[in-house]
Coordinates of C-alpha atoms and ligand atoms in Angstrom, one line a residue:
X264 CA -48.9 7.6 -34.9
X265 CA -48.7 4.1 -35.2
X266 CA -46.4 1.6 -32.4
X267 CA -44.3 -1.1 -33.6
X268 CA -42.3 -3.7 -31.3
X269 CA -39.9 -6.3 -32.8
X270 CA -39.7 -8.9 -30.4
X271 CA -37.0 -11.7 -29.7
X272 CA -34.4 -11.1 -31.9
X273 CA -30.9 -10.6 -31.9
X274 CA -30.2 -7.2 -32.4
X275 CA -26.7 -6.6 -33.5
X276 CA -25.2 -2.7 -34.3
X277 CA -21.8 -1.6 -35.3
X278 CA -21.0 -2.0 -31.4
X279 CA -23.3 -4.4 -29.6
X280 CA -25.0 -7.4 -29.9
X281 CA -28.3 -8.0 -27.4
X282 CA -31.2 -9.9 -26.9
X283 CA -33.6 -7.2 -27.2
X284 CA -37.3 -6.1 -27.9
X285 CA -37.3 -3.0 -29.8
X286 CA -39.9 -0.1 -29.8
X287 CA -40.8 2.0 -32.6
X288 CA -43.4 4.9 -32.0
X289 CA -43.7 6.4 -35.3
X290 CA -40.9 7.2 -37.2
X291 CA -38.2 6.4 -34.5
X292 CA -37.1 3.7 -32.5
X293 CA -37.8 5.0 -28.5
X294 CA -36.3 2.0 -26.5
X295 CA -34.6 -0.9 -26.1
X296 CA -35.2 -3.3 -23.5
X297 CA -33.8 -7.0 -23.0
X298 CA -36.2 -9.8 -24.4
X299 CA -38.4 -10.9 -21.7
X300 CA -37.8 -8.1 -18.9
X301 CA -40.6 -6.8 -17.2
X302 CA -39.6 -3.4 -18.6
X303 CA -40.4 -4.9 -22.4
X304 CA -42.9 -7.3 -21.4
X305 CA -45.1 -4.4 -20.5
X306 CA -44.8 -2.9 -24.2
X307 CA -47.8 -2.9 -25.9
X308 CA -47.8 -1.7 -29.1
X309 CA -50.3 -1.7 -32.4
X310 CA -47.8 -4.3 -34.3
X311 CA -46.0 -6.7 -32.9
X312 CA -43.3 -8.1 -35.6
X313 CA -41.7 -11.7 -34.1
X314 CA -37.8 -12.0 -34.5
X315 CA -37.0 -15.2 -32.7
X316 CA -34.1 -16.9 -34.5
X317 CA -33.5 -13.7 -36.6
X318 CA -31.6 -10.3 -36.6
X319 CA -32.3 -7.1 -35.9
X320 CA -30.1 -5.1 -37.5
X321 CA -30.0 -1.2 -38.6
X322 CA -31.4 -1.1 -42.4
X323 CA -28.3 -0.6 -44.8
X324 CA -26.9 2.5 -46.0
X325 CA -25.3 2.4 -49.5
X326 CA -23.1 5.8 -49.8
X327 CA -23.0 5.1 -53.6
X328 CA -25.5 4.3 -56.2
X329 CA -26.2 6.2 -59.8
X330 CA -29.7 5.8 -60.7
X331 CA -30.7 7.4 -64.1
X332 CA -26.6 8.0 -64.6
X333 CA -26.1 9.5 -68.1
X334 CA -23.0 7.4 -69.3
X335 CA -21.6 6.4 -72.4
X336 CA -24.6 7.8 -74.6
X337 CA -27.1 5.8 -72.6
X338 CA -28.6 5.7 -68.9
X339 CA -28.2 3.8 -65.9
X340 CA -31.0 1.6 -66.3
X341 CA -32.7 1.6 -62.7
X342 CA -34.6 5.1 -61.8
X343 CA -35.3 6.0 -58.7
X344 CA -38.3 4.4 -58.1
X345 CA -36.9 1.0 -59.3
X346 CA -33.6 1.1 -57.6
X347 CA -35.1 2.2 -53.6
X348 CA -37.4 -0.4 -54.2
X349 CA -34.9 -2.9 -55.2
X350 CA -32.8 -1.5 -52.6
X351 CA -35.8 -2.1 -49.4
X352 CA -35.7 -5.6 -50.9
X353 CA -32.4 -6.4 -50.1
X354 CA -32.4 -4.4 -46.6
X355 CA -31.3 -1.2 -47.9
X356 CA -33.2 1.7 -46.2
X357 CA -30.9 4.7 -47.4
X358 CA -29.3 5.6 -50.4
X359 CA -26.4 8.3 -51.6
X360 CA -27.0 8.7 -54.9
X361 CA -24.6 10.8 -57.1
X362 CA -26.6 14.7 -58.4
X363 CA -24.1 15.5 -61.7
X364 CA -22.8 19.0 -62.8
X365 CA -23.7 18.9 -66.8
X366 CA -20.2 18.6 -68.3
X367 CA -19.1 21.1 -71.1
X368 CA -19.4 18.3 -73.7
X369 CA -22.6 17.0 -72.7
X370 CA -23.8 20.5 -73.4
X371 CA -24.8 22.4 -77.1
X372 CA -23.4 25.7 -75.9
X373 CA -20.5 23.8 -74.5
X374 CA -20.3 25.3 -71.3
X375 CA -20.5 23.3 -67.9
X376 CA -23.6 23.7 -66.2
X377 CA -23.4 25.0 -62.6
X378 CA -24.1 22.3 -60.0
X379 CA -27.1 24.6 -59.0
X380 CA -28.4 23.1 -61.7
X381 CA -27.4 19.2 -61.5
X382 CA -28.6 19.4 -58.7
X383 CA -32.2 20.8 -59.4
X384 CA -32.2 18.4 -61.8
X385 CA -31.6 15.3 -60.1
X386 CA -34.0 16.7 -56.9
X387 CA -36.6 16.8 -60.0
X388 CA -35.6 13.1 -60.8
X389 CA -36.0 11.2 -57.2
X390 CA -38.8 13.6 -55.5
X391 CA -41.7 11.3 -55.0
X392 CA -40.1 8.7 -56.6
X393 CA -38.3 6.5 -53.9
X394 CA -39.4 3.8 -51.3
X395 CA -36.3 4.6 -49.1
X396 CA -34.8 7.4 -47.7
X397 CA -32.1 9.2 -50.3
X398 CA -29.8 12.2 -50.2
X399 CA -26.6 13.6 -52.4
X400 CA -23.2 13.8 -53.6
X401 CA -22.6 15.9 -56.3
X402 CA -20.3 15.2 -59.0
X403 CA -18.2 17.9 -59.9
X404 CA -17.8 17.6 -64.2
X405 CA -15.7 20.9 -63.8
X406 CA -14.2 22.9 -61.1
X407 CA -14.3 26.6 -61.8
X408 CA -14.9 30.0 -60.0
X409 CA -18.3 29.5 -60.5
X410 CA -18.5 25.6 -59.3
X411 CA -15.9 26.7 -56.2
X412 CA -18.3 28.9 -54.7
X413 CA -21.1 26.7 -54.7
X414 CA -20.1 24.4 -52.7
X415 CA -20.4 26.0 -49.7
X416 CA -24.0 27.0 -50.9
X417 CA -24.2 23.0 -50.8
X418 CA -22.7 22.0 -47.8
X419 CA -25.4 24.5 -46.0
X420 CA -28.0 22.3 -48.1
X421 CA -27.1 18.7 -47.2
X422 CA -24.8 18.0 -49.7
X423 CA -21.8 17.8 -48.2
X424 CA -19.6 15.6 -50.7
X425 CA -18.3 16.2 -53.9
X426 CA -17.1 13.6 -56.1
X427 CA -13.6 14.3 -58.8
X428 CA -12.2 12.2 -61.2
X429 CA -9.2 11.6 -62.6
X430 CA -10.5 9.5 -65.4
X431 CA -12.5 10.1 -68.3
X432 CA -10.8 13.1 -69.5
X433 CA -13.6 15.3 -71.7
X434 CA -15.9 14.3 -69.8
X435 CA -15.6 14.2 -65.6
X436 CA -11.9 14.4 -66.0
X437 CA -10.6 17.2 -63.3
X438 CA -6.7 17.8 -63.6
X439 CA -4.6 18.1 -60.5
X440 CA -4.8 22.1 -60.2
X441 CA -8.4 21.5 -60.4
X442 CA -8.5 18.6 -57.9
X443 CA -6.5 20.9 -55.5
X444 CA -8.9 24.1 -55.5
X445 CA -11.7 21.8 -55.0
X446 CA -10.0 19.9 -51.7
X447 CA -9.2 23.7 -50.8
X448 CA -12.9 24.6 -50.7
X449 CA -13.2 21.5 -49.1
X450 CA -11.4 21.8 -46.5
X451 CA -13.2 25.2 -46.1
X452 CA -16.4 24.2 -46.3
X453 CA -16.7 21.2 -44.4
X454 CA -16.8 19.2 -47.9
X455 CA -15.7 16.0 -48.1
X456 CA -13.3 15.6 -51.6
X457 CA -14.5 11.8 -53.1
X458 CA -12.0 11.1 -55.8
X459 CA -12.5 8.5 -58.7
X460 CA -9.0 7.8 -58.6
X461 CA -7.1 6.2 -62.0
X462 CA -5.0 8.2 -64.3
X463 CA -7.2 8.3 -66.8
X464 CA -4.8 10.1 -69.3
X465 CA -2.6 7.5 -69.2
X466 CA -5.6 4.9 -69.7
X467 CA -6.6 6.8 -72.7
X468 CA -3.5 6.2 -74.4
X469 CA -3.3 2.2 -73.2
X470 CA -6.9 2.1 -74.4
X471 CA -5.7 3.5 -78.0
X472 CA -2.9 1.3 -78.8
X473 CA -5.0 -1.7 -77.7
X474 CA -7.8 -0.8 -80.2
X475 CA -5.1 0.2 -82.8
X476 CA -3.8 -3.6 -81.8
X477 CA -7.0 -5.0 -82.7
X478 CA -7.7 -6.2 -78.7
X479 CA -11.4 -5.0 -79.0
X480 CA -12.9 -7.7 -76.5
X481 CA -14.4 -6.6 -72.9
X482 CA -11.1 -8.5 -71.1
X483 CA -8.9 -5.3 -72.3
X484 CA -10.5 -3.0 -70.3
X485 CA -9.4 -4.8 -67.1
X486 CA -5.8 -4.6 -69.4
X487 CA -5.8 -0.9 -70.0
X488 CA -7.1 0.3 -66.5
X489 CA -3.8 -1.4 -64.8
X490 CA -3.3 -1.3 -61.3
X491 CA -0.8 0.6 -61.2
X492 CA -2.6 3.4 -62.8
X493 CA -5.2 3.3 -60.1
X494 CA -2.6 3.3 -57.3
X495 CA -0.8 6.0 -58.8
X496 CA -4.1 8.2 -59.2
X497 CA -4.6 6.9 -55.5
X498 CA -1.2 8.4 -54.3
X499 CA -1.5 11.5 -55.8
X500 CA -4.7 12.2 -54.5
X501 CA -4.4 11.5 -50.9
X502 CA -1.1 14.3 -51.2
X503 CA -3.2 17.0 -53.0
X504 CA -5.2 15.8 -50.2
X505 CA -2.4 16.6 -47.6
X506 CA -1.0 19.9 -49.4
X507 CA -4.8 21.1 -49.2
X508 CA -5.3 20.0 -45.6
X509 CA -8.1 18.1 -46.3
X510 CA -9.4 14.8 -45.6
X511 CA -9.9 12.3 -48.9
X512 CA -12.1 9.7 -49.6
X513 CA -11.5 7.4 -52.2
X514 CA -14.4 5.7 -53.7
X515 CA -14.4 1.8 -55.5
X516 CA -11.3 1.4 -54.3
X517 CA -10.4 -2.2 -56.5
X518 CA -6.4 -2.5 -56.8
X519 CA -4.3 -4.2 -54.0
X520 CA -1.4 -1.8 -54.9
X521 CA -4.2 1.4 -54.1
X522 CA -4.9 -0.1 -50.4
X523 CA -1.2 -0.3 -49.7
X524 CA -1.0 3.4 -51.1
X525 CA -3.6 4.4 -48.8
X526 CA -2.5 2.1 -46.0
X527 CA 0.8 4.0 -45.9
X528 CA -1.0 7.0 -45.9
X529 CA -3.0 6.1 -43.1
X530 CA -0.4 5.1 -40.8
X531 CA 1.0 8.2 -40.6
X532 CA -1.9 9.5 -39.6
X533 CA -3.3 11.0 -42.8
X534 CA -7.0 11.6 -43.2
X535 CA -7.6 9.0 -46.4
X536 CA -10.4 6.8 -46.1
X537 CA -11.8 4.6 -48.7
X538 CA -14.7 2.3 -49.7
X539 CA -14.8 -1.1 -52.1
X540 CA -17.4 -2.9 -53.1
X541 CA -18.6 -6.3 -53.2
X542 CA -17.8 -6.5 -57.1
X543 CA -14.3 -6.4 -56.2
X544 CA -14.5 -8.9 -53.5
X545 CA -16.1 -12.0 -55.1
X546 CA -15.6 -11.2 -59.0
X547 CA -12.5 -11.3 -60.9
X548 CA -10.5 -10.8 -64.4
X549 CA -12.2 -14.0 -65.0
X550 CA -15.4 -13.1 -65.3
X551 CA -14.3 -10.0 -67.5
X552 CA -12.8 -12.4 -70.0
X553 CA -15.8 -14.6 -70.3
X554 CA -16.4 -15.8 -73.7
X555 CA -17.9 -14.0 -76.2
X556 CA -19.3 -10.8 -75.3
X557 CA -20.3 -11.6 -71.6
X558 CA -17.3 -10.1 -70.4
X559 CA -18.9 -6.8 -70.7
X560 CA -21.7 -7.5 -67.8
X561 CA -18.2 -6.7 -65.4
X562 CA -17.1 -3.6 -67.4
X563 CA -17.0 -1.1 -64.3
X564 CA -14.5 1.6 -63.6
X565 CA -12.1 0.9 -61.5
X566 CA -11.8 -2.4 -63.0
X567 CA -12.4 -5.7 -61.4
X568 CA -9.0 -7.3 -60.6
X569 CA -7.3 -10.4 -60.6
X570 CA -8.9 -13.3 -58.2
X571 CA -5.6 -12.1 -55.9
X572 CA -6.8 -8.5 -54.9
X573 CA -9.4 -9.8 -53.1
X574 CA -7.7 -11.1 -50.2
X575 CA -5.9 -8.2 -49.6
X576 CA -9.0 -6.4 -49.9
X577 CA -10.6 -8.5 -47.1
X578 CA -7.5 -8.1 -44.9
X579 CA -8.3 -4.1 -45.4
X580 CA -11.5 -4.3 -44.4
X581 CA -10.4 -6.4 -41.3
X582 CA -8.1 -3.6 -40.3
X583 CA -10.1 -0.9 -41.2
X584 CA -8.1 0.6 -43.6
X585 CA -11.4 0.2 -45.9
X586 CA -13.5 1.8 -44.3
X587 CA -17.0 1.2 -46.0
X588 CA -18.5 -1.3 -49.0
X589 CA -21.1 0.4 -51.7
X590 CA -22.3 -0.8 -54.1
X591 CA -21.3 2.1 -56.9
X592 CA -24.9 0.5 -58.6
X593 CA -24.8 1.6 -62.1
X594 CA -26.7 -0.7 -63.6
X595 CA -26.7 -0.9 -67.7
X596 CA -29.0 -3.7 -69.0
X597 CA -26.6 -6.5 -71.3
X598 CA -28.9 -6.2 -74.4
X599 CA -29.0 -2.8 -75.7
X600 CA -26.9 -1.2 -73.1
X601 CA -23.6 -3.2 -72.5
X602 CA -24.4 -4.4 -76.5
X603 CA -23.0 -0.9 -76.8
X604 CA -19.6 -1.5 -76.8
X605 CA -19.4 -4.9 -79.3
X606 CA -16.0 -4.6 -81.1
X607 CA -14.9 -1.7 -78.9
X608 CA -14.6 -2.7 -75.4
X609 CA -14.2 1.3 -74.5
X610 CA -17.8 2.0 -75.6
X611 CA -19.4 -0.5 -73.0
X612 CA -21.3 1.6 -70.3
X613 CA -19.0 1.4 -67.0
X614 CA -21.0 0.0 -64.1
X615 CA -22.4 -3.0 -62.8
X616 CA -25.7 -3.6 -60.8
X617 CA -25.8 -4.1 -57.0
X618 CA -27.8 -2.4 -54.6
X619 CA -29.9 -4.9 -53.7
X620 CA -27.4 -7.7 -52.9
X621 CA -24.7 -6.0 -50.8
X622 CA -26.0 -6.7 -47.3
X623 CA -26.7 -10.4 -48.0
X624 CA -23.1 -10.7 -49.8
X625 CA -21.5 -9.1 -47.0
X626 CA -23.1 -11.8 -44.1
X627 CA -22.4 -14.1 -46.8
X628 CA -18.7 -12.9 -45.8
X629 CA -19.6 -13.1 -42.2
X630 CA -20.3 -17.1 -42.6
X631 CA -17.2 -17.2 -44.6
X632 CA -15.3 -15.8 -41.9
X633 CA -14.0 -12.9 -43.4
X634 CA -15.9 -10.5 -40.9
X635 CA -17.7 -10.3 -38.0
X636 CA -21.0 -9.9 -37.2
X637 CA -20.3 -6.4 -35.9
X638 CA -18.2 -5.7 -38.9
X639 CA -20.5 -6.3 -41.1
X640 CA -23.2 -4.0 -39.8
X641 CA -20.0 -1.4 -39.1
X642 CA -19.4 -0.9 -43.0
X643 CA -22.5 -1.5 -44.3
X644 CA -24.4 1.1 -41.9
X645 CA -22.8 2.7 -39.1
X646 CA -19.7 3.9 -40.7
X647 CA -21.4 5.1 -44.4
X648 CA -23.4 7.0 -42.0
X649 CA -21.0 8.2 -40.1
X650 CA -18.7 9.2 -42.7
X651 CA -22.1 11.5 -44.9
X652 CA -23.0 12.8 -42.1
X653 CA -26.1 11.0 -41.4
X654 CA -25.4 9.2 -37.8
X655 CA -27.0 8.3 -35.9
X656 CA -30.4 9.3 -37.6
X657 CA -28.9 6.2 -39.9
X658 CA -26.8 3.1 -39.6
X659 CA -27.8 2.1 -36.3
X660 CA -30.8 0.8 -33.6
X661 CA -31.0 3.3 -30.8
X662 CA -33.5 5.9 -29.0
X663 CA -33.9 8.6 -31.5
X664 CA -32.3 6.7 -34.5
X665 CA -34.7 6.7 -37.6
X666 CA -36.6 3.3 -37.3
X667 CA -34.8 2.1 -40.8
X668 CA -35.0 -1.5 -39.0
X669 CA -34.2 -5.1 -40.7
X670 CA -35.5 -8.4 -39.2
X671 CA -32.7 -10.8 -40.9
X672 CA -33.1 -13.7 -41.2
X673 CA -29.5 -15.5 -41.3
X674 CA -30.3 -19.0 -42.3
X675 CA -32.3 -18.3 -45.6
X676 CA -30.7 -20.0 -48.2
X677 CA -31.1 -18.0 -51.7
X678 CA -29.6 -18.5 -55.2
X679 CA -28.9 -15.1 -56.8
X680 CA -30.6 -14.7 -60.3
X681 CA -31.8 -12.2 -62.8
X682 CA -35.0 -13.9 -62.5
X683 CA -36.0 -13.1 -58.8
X684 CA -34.1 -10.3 -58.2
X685 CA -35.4 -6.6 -58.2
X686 CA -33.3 -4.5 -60.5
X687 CA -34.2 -3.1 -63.6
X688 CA -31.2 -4.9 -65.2
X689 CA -32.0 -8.3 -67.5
X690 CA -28.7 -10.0 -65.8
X691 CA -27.0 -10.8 -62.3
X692 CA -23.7 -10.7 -61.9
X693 CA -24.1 -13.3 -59.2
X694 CA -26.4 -15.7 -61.7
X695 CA -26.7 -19.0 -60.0
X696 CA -24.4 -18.3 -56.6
X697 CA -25.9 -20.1 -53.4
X698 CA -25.7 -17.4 -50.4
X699 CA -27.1 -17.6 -47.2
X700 CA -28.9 -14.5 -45.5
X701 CA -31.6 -12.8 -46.6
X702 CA -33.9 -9.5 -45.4
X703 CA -37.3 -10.8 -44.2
X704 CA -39.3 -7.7 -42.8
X705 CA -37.8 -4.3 -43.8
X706 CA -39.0 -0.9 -41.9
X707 CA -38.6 2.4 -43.6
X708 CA -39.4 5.2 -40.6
X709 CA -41.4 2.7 -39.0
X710 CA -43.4 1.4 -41.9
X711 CA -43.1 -2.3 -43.1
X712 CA -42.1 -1.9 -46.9
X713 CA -41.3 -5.4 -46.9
X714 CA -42.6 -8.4 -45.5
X715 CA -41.8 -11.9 -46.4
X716 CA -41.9 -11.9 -49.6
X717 CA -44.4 -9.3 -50.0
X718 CA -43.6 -5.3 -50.9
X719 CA -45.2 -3.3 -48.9
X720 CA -43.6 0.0 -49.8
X721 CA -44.8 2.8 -51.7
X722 CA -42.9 5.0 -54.0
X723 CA -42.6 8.9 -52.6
X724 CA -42.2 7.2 -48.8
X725 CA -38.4 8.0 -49.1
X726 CA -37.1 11.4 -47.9
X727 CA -34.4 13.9 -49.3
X728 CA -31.8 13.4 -45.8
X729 CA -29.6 17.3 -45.9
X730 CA -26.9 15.8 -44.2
X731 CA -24.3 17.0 -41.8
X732 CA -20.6 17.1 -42.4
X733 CA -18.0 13.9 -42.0
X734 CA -18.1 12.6 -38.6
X735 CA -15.1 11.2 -38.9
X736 CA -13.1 14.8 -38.3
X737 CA -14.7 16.3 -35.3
Ligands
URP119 O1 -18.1 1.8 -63.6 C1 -18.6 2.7 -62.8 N1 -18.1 2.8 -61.6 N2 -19.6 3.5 -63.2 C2 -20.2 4.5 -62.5 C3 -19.4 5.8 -62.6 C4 -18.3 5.8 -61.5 O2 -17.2 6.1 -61.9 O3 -18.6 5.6 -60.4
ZN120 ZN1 -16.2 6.5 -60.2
ZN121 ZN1 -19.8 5.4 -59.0

């Protein structure tokens, strides 16, 4: 087993900041010392990696991407191997990627499939595919006997989350009886309940009489999916949640009016937590009414939001409210994919691409002042891993942690672009933005899988991670 020490640099985890050499042997990190002490000064190791000037910080965990996602009669267009690569390059060592129960309308016999089977089936996709480290949610496309009692099968095999939805009736679309034999389970189990929460009945009908009305362009689908809608859905949920005795999490959480849903909640000491995503904190309405068709590059579900959420969305993250940012990276390529939906803005593919550029947005917010330093690495690592069970294995720097390691380096100036980044997606949703922070040397279980500009990484490197139960509740 090879020896690794990362000299010089500032390491900084959800809690700390230090000057500090760090020591990988192997997979793991096995000390910490102070830069310069005799104690790391008499390291020797078989690499020696130079941080001065730079971060050390724990490699990223996103707790929501959809690689190969079936959607909209197409696929997300990153597989696994494309999107853990494009994730290492951005300073993402771990993924959660979503397994899916087949739906009954997905299927010729048109019966659901049992998640036994999604989940085989999405095992089959990522083995020996991914430069990272990955492990499982599993969408639940329809919550029956059958579906119930698996999901304590699950829980006992690292997937302990199970994503609802209370959009997209006939396809994901679970109604509330559903929704509140599933947060039983959960509560059961050990399972955490993540709800996609809009009222997606009431969409359906707003997304009708806007067609009927001839308002076909990508803009109306910010329009139908109204904020109210999603804070409603976001209410509900959090007191199924309550009635069931469960905790909730509430993924892509995008309107203003949600947060102060679950704000209330969580003040009276409720078990809600939620995640946004970086979509919903630096894009806008706006860019879904761009002209022409280019509105459709921001079609994701829950909608982006006028430039106004996002301020209240910061102050969340500030109080902790929100508790994590993923990415939800479901990327669909413009031509082809997104083309999809011209004339009928409810046949674009929902999802945008992102799970390379969260980290470096999210210092981006440190220099802005939105964050700290701390913060940044709290819900972009620690608390994702926290959360899925995963800590401290993941999301931070610390004797026995997983050496998923980032040397950052915080004053590399970068302009986001199609052109240079790493997705299998021919646009950016960022085209032409100026950030500064970037990932220079990126270690997957103590192996460099990026260096300067250079991949390093090899596909099959990433494990499956069985995870243990939210943290948060014991
Ligand atoms: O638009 C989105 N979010 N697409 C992916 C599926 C989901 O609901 O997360
Ligand atoms: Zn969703
Ligand atoms: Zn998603």
């Amino acid at each position: 087993m090879s020896t690794t020490v990362i000299r010089n640099g500032l390491v900084v985890t959800a809690s700390d900041e230090t000057a500090a050499d760090v020591l990988i042997d192997g997979e793991q990190v096995v000390a910490l010392a102070a830069s310069g002490s005799t104690v790391a000064q008499g390291w020797t190791a078989d690499t020696v990696l130079d941080a001065t000037g730079r971060y050390v910080i724990p490699g990223g965990v996103d707790a929501h991407t959809h690689m190969e996602l079936p959607f909209g009669g197409t696929f997300a267009s990153d597989t696994f191997e494309t999107g853990t690569r494009a994730a290492a390059w951005g300073g993402t060592t771990t993924i959660i990627d979503f397994a899916v129960q087949a739906s009954a309308a997905s299927r010729a016999d048109g019966r659901a499939g049992s998640l036994r089977e999604g989940l085989d089936a999405w095992h089959a996709k990522a083995e020996g595919e991914c430069a990272i480290d990955y492990a499982f949610h599993m969408i639940m496309a329809d919550v029956n006997e059958g579906s119930l009692k698996e999901m304590g099968t699950l829980v006992g095999e690292g997937i302990t989350s199970f994503k609802l939805f209370m959009a997209y009736p006939g396809v994901f679309y679970s109604d509330d009886g559903k929704i509140l034999r599933a947060l039983q389970k959960g509560a059961e189990t050990g399972g955490l309940i993540m709800m996609h929460a809009e009222n997606g009945i009431a969409i359906d009908v707003l997304v009708e009489q806007a067609l009927e009305r001839g308002n076909t362009d990508p803009r109306y689908h910010g329009v139908v999916r109204h904020a109210l809608l999603e804070a409603e859905a976001t209410s509900r949920a959090i007191k199924l949640a309550q009635v069931a005795g469960a905790p909730i999490y509430i993924v892509h959480l995008s309107a203003a009016e949600a947060l102060d849903e679950l704000t209330r909640a969580r003040d009276q000491g409720i078990n809600a937590f939620a995640e946004t995503c970086p979509q919903y904190l630096y894009l806008s309405t706006d860019d879904l009414a761009r002209p022409g068709f280019e509105g459709a590059k921001y079609v994701c579900s829950t909608p982006l939001r006028p430039v106004d959420h996002q301020a209240a969305l910061w102050r969340g993250l500030r109080t902790g409210d929100l508790s994590v940012v993923s990415t939800d990276h479901c990327p669909f390529c413009f031509k082809g994919q997104k083309e999809l939906g011209v004339g009928d803005f409810s046949k674009i593919p929902n999802g945008l691409p992102g799970v390379e550029t969260r980290m470096d947005l999210l210092h981006q917010a440190v220099l802005d002042g939105h964050i700290g330093r701390r913060r940044w690495i709290e819900i972009a690592c620690a608390t994702p891993a926290r959360m899925f069970g995963l800590y401290p294995r993941k999301g931070t720097i610390a004797p026995g942690s997983d050496a998923d390691v980032v040397i950052y380096d915080p004053a590399a100036v970068q302009v986001m672009s199609a052109q240079t980044h790493h997705m299998n997606v021919d646009y950016s949703c960022y085209e032409g933005r100026s950030i500064t922070g970037r990932a220079e040397t990126v270690l997957s279980r103590g192996r460099v899988i990026v260096d300067r500009g250079e991949y390093l990484g090899a596909k099959g490197h990433g494990r499956f991670l069985r995870r243990d139960t939210c943290q948060y509740l014991r």
